[in-house]
XYZ file of C-alpha atoms in Angstrom:
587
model
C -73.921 -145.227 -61.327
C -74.826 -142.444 -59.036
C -72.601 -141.522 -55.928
C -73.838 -141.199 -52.576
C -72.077 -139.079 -50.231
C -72.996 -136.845 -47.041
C -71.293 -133.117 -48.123
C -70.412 -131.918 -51.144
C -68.179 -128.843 -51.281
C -67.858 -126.978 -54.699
C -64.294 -124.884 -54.984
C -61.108 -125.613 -53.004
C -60.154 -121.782 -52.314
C -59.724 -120.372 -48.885
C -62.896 -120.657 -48.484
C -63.713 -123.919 -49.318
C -60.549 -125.140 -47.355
C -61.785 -123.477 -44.539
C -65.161 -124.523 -45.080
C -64.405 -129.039 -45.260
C -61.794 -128.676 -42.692
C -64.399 -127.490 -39.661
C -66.901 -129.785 -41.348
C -64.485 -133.003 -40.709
C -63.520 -131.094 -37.540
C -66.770 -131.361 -35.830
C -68.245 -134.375 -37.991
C -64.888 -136.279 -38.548
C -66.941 -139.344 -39.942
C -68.518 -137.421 -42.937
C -67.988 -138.458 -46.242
C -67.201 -135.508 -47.873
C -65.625 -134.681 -51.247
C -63.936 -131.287 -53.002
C -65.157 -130.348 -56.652
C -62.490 -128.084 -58.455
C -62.798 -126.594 -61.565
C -59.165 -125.998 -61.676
C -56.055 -128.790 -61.904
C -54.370 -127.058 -58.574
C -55.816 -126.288 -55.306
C -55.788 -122.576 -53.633
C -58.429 -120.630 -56.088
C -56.909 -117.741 -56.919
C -53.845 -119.058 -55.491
C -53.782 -122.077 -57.765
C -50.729 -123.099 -59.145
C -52.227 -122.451 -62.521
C -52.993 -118.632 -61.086
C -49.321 -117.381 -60.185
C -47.533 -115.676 -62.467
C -43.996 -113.665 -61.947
C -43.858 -110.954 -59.033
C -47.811 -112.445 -57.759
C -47.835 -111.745 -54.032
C -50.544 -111.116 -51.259
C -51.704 -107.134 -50.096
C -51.459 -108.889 -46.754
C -48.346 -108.885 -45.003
C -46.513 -111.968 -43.300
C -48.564 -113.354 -40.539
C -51.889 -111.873 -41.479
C -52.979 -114.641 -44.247
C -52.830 -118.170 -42.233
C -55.662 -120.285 -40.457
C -55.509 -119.823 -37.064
C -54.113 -123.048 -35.663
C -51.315 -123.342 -38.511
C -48.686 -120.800 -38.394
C -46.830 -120.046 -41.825
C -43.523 -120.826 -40.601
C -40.821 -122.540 -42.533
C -40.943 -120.535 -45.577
C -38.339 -118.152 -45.361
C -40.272 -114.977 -45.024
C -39.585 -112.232 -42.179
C -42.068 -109.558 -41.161
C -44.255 -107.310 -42.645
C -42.518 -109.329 -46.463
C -45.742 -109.609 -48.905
C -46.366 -113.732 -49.389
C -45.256 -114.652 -52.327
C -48.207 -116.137 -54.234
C -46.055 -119.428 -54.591
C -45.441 -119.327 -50.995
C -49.338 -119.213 -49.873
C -50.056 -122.181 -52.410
C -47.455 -124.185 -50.679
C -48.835 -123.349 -47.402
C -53.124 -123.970 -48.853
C -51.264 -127.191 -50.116
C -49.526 -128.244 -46.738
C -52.776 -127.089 -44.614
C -54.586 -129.460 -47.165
C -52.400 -132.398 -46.215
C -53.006 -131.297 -42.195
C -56.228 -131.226 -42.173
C -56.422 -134.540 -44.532
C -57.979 -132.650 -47.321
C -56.126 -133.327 -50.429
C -57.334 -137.061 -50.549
C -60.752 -135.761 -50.886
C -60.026 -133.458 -53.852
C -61.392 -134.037 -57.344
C -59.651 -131.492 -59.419
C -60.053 -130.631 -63.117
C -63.922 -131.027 -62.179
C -66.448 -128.728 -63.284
C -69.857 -128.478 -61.490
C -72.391 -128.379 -64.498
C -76.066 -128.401 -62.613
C -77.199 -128.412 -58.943
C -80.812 -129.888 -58.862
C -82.629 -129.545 -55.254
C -83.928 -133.142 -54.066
C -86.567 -133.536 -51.129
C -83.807 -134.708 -49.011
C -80.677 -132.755 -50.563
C -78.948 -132.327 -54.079
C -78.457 -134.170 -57.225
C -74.716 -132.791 -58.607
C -74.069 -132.987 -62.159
C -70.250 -132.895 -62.726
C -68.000 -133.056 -65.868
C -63.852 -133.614 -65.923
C -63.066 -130.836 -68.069
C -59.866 -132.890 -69.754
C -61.595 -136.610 -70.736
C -65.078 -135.413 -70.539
C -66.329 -137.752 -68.115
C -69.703 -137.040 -66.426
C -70.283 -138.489 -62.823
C -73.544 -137.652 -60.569
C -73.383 -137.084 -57.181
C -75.902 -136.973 -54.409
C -75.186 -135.419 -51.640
C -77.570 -133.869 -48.138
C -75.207 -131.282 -47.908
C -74.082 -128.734 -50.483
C -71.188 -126.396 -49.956
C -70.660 -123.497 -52.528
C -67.363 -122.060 -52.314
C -66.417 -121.232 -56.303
C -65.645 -117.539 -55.189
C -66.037 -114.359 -56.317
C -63.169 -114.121 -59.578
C -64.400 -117.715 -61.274
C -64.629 -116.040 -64.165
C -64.011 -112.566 -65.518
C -65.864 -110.624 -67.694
C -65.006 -111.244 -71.196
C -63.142 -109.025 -73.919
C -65.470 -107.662 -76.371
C -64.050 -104.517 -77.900
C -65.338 -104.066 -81.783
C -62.825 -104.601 -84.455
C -61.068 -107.681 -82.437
C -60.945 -110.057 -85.849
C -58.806 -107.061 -87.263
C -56.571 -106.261 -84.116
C -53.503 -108.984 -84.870
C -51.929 -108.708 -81.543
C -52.024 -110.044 -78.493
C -55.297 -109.852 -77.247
C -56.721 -111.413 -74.027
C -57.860 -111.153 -69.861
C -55.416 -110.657 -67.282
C -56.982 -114.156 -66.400
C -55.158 -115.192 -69.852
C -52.087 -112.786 -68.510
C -51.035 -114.565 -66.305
C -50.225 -118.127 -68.099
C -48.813 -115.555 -71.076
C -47.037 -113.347 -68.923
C -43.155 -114.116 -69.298
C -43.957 -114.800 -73.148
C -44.799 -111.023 -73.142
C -42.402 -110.262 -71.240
C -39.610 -111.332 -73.475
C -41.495 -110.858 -76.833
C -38.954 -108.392 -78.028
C -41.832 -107.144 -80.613
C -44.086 -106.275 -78.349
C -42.721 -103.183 -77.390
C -46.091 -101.289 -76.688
C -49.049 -102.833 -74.711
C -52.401 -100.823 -73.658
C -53.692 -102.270 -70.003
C -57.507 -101.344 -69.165
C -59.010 -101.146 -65.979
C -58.027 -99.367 -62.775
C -58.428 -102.273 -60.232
C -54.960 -103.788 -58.379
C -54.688 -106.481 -60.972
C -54.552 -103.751 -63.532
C -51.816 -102.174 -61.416
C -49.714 -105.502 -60.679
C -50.301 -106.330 -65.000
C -49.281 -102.610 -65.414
C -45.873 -102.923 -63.352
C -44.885 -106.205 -64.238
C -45.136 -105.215 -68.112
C -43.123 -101.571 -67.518
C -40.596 -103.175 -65.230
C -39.693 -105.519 -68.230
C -39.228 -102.480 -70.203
C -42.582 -102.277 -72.329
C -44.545 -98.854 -72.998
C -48.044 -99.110 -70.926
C -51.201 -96.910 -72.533
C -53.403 -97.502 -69.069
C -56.294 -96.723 -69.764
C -59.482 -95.321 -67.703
C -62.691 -95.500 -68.501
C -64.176 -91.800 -68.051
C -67.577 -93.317 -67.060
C -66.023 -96.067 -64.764
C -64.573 -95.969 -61.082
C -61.221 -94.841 -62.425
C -58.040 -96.360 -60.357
C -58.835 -98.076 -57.412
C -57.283 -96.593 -53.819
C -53.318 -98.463 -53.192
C -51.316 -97.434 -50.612
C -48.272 -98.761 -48.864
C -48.970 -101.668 -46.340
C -49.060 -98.892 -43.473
C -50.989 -96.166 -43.210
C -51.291 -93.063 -40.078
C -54.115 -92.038 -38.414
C -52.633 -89.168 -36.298
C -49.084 -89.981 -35.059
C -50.201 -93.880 -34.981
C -48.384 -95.928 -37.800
C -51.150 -98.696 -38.229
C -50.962 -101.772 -41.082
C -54.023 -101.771 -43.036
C -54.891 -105.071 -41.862
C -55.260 -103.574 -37.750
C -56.814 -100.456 -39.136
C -60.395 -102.550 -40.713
C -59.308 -104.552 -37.185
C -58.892 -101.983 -34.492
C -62.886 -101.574 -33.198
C -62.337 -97.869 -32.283
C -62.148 -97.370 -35.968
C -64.451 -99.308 -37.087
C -67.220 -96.608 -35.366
C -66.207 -94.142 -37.889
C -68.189 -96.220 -40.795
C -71.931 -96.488 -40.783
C -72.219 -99.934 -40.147
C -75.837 -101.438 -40.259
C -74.804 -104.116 -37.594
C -72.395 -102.110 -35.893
C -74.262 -102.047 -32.751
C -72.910 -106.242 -32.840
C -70.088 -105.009 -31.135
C -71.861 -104.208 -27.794
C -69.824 -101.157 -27.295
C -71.106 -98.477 -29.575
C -74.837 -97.962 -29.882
C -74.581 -94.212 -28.347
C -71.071 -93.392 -30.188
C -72.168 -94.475 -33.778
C -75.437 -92.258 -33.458
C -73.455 -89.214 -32.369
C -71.054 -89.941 -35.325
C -73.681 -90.587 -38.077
C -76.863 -89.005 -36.656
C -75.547 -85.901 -35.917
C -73.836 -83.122 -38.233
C -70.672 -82.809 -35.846
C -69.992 -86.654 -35.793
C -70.201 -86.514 -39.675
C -68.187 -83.585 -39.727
C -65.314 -85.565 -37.924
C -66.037 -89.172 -39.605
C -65.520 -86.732 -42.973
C -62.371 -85.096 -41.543
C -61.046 -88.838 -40.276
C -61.521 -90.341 -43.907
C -60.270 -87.118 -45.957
C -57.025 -87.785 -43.637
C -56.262 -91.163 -44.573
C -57.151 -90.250 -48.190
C -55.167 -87.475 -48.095
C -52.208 -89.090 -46.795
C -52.310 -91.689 -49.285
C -52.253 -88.995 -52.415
C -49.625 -87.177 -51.101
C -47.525 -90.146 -50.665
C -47.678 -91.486 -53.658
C -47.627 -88.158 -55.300
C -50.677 -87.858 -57.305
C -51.035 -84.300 -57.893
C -47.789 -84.127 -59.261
C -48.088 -84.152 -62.768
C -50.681 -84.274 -65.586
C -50.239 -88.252 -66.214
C -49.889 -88.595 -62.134
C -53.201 -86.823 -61.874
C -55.470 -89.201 -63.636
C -54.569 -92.022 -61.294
C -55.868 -90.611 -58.084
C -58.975 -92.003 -57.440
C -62.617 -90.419 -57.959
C -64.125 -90.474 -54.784
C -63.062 -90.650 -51.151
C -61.241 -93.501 -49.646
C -64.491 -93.672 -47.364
C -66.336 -95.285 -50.530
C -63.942 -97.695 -51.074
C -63.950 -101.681 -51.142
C -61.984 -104.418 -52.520
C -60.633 -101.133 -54.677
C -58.485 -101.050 -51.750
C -55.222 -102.565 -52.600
C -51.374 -102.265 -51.139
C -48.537 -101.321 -53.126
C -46.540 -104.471 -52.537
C -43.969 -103.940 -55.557
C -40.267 -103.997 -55.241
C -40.087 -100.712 -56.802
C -42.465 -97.474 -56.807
C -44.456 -98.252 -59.734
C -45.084 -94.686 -59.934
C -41.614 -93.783 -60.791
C -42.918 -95.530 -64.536
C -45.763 -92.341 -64.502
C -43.573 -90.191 -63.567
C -41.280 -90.773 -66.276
C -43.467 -91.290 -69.435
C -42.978 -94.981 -69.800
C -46.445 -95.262 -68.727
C -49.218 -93.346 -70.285
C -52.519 -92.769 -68.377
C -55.566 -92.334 -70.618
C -58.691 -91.313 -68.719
C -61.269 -92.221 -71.943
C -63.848 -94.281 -72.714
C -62.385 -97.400 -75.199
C -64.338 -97.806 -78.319
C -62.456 -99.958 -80.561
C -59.287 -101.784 -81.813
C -58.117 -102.174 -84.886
C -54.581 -103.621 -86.487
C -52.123 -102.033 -84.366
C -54.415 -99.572 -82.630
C -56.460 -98.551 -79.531
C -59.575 -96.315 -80.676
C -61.240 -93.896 -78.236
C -64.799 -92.589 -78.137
C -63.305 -89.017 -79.110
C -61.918 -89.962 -82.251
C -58.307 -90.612 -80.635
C -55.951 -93.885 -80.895
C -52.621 -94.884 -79.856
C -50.356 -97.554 -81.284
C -50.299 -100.706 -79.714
C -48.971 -104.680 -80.192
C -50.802 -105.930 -77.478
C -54.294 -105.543 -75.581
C -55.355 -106.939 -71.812
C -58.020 -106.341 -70.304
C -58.409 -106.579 -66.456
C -62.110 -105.216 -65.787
C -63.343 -107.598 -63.408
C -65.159 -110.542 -62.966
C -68.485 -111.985 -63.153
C -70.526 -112.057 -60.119
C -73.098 -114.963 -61.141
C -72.205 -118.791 -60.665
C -70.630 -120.521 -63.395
C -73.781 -123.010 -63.071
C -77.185 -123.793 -63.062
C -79.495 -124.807 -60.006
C -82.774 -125.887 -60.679
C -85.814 -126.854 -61.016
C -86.143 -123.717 -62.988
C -86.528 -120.468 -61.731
C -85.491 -121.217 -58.242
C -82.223 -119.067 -58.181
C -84.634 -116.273 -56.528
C -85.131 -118.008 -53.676
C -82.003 -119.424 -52.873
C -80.376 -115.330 -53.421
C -77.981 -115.810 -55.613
C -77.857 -113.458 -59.182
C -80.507 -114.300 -61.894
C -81.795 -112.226 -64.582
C -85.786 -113.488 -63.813
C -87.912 -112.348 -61.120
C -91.411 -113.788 -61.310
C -93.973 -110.798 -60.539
C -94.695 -111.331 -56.913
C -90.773 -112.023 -56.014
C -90.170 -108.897 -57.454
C -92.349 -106.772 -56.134
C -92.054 -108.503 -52.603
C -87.976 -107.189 -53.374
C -89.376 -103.654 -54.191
C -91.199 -103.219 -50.617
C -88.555 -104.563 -48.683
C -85.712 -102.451 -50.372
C -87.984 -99.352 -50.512
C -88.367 -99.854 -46.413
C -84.711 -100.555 -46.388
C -83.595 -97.663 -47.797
C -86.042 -95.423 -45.675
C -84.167 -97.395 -42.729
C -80.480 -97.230 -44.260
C -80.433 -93.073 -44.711
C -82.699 -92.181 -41.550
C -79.777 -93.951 -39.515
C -76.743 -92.574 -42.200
C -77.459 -89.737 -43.448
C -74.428 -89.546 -45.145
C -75.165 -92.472 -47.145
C -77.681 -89.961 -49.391
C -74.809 -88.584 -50.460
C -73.507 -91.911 -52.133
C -71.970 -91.949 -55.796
C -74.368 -95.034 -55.984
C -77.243 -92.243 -56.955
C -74.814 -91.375 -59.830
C -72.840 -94.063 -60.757
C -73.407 -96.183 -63.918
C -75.489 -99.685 -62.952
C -73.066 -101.723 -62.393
C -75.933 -105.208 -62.692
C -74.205 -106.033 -65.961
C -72.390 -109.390 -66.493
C -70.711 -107.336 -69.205
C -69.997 -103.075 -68.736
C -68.896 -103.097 -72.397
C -71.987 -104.933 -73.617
C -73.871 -102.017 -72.567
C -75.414 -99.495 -75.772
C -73.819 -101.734 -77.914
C -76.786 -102.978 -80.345
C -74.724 -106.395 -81.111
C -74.303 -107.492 -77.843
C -77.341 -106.833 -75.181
C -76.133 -106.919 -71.851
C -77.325 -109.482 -69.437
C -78.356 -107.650 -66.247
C -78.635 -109.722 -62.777
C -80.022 -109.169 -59.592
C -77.414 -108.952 -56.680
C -76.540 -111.536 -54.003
C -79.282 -111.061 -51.699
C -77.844 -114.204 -48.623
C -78.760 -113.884 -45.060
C -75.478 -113.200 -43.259
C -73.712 -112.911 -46.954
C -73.942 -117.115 -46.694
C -77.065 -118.502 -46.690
C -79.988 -118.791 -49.281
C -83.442 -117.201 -47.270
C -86.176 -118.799 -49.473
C -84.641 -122.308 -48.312
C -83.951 -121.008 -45.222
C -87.501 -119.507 -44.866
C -88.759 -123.007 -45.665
C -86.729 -124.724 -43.097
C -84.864 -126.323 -45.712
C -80.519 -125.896 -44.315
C -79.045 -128.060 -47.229
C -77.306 -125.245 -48.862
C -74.600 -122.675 -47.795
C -72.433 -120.429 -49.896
C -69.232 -119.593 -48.198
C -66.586 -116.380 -49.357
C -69.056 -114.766 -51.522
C -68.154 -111.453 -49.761
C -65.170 -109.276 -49.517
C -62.920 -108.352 -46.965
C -59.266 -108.314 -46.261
C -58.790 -110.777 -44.074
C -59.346 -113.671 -45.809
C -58.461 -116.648 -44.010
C -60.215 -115.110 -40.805
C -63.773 -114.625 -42.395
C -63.244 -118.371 -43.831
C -62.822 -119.528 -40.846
C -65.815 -118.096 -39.366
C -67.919 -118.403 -42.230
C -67.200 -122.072 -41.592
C -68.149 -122.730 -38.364
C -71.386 -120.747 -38.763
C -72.432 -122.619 -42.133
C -71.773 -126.477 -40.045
C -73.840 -124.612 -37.336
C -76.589 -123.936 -40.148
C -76.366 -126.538 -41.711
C -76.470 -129.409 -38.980
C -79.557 -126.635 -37.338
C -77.783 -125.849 -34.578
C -77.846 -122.095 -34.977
C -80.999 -120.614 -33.608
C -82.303 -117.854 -36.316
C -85.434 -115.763 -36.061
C -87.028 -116.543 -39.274
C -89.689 -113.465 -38.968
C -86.559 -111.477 -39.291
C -84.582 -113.346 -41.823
C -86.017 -111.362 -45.318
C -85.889 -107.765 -43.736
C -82.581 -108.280 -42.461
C -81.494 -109.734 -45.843
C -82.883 -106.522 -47.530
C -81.679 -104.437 -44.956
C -78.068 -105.682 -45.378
C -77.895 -105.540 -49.378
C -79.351 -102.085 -49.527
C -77.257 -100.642 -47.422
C -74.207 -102.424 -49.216
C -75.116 -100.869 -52.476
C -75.104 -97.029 -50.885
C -72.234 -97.896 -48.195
C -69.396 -99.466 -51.232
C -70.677 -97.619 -54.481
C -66.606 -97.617 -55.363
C -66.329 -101.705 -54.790
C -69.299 -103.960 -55.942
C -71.186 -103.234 -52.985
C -74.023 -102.975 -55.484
C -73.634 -106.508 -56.923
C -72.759 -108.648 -53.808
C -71.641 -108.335 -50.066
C -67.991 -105.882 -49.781
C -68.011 -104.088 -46.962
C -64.223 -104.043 -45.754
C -64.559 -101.293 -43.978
C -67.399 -103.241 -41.365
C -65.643 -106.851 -41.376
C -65.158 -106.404 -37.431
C -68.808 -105.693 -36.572
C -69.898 -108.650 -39.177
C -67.220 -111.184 -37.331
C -69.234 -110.263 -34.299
C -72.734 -110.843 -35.787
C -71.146 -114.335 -36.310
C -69.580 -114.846 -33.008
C -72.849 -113.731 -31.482
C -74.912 -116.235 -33.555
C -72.806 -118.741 -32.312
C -72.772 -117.915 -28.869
C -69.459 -117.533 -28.675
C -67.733 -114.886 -27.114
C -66.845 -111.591 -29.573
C -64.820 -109.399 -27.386
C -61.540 -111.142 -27.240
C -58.874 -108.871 -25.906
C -59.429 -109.109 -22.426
C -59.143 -105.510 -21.339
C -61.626 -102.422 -22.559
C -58.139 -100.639 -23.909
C -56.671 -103.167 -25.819
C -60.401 -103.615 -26.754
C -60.889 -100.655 -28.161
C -57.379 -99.490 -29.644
C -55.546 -102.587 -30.395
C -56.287 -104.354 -33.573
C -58.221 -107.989 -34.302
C -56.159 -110.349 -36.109
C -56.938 -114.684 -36.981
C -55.044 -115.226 -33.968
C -57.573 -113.593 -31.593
C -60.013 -116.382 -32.644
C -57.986 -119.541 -32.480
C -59.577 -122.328 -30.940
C -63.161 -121.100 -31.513
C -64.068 -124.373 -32.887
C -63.678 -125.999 -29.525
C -65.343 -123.436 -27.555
C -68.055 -123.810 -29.716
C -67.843 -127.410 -29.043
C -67.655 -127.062 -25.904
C -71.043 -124.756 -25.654
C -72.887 -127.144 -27.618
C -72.190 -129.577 -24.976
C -73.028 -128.009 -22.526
C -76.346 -127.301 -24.258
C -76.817 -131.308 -23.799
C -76.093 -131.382 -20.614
């Protein structure tokens, strides 16, 4: 028999926390229920996700919701969360906010079919098997953007008869590998900060790493320690994406959100002596960070520092929250960089392209993850409409995509002109569901089309159709988490329940406007494959704020404005103020 309910919300992350807590905030009658794929709650912070040493790039009082303080765990400031710690915390919030009750875990969502009047859920317990339906007016996507990660598929893996598997696989294996006395050598690809937290956690048990680089890839993503300078001011990373004088130093294509900037950001980006300094401010912090950690060296130090400037960076921005300098491994030998391309493995081997190998008992992979849903909407062929990834584009979508971008990008480097200078013009596409499918006759890639969501959230052919039944929530990147949740959340029960006013004329070239300008902006994240733009969170918490009619400049003074960094607890209680407006709107 078919279930009936009001809101649906698929993944119970951050973001889907975030997202059926200010539902039941503002609609406290609602019958609304929690898919999750996984037996724990917390997404990546799942119980089933932790694994020895796991802890947050955000310091102490940076990752909580803005009305519950994480207090009562023991931890003092600027102490990286444990990753046990923030489950217990996503776990308590859950109980708060009456959450947990709601919760269907170990539930996969198999098919979302659109209805005249909402969605028709096909959903499958992945331990019994059981398939339920659901129908539901309101459907909440919130499965993330590491569901699933980009399979292994090196040649000669039937041969290879050691451990072989993801870092998603890692980290359920991890103390088995650990104390596996004959696994004494284990080769680590990928640059990202999983590679580097796999990487440590392996050489501080006393294994041999071969970390290897893929010559043609991004190489090693940009870590520093949780504080970096900008002049004689010692800043965390967190206040430095937060502090709005800052934030003018990246071309931002709504940075003008912020009310204060219009005149600064064109002297910085239109002219060839604000680029000169916003060059000079970036190579700073960049070259700050290789000196510290001491990149240049040595030989094996050198291949670690990363290819382009911090300024391209994204969620290849990580903190070095180990207990020890995991460089000290480099520096000593008991980790071996290898910048070259893999080719394949073979019974107790890692092959390279140029004819090399080294010896190896064990092989993980930590390359990423796959940017498409783990689903299926129909009726068929609607995915281009609602924005999310597919591999079809019917003639006239696509070439309505083409003008759009084409004007985009006319728009994007008249206003940037730095932006034509983007690795994106050089970088291997990056479209593939699989980079080591790619030239491999065997395997064809699958190649997708990015997110393309109004405001990184909702889906503009429904939109454009006056259809509101569907929002995605923490399909983009940033480093403050719990804060874009948050107001992700409020603005999607806005959408949702039409109560956000949007210009529809605007809504496609806006959408464009905002993925092109991604994909030159973050060529060294996955600004080419969906919204990462850490770097411009600020200015895009403002868009929001502004959409809701809420107020965006918070600190109450033009200094503290300016020079003093956002944090979640700038925007506590903006659920009542919106509340409040909305009533007023009545009246």
């Amino acid at each position: 028999m078919e279930e009936k309910v009001d809101v649906v919300v698929v993944g119970a992350g951050v973001a889907g926390i975030a997202g059926a807590r200010t539902y039941l905030q503002l609609e406290p009658s609602a019958n609304l229920v929690i898919l999750e794929a996984k037996s724990s709650l917390g997404g990546v912070w799942a119980k089933e996700n932790l694994y020895p040493g796991l802890r947050t790039n955000n310091c102490f009082g940076t990752y909580e919701f803005t009305d519950l303080p994480m207090v009562g765990f023991g931890l003092v400031p600027e102490e990286h969360i444990p990753g046990e710690v923030l489950h217990n915390y996503l776990a308590l919030a859950c109980e708060k906010f009456d959450l947990t009750r709601r919760m269907r875990f170990d539930t996969n969502l198999d098919f979302a079919e659109k209805l005249a009047d909402g969605w028709r859920l096909k959903s499958s317990h992945s331990k019994n098997g059981e398939q339920k339906p659901i129908e539901c007016k309101k459907l909440i996507i919130a499965t993330g953007l590491t569901a699933r990660p980009i399979p292994i598929s090196f040649p000669g893996e039937d041969s290879f008869s050691g451990a072989l598997m993801n870092f998603s696989t890692f980290r359920a294996e991890a103390e088995r590998i650990m104390k596996d006395m004959s696994i004494k050598t284990v080769t680590v690809v990928g640059g990202s900060k999983s590679s580097h937290d796999c990487v440590y956690l392996l050489a501080s048990s006393g294994k041999k790493i071969n970390w290897v680089l893929r010559k043609d890839g991004h190489g090693a993503g940009w870590l520093s320690k949780s504080h970096v300078y900008i002049g004689p001011m010692r800043m965390w990373l967190e206040e430095l994406v937060g502090t709005r004088f800052l934030t003018w130093f990246s071309p931002c294509i709504w940075g003008d959100a912020d009310g204060y900037s219009s005149t600064i950001r064109r002297f910085l980006h239109g002219t060839s002596v604000g680029r000169f300094l916003v060059r000079a401010l970036w190579g700073k912090i960049g070259g700050d960070v290789i000196q510290v950690n001491g990149f240049r060296e040595n030989e094996n130090m050198k291949k670690l520092e990363p290819d382009a400037s911090i300024f391209w960076s994204a969620n290849d921005l990580g903190i070095l929250n180990y207990p020890t300098d995991i460089y000290e491994y480099v520096r000593s030998g008991q980790i071996t960089v290898h910048r070259n391309d893999p080719d394949h493995i073979s019974k107790g081997k890692f092959h390279f392209k140029d004819g090399t190998s080294v010896p190896t008992d064990a092989v993980i992979s930590s390359t990423g993850w796959r940017f498409d849903l783990p689903f299926k909407f129909g009726p068929t062929n609607i995915e281009a409409s609602l924005g999310i990834p597919t591999t079809y584009l019917d003639r006239t979508e696509s070439e309505a995509r083409k003008q759009l971008d084409d004007r985009a990008d006319v728009e994007v480097f008249t206003r940037f002109p730095e932006l034509l200078k983007s690795p994106a013009h050089r970088l291997r596409g990056g479209l593939s569901s699989d980079p080591y499918a790619q030239g491999k006759p065997a395997k064809k890639a699958e190649i997708y089309t990015p997110w393309r969501l109004f405001r990184a959230m909702a889906p503009p052919g429904l939109l454009l159709s006056g259809d509101r039944s569907l929002i995605f929530l923490g399909f983009n990147m940033t480093t403050t988490k719990t804060l874009n949740s948050e107001l992700q959340a409020l603005w999607a029960y806005a959408y949702l329940n039409h109560k956000l006013a949007i210009d529809t004329k605007n809504v496609a070239w806006q959408t464009a406007l905002a993925t092109r300008w991604n994909k030159w902006r973050y060529p060294y994240g996955h600004g080419d494959r969906y919204p990462d733009f850490v770097f411009d969170a600020l200015p895009y918490y403002d868009l929001l704020m502004r959409d809701l009619g809420l107020k965006w400049n918070r600190k109450g003074s033009l200094w503290r404005e300016l020079f003093h960094g956002y944090f979640h607890t700038d925007y506590k209680g903006i659920v009542q103020e919106w509340m409040a407006g909305q009533k007023k709107l009545v009246e």
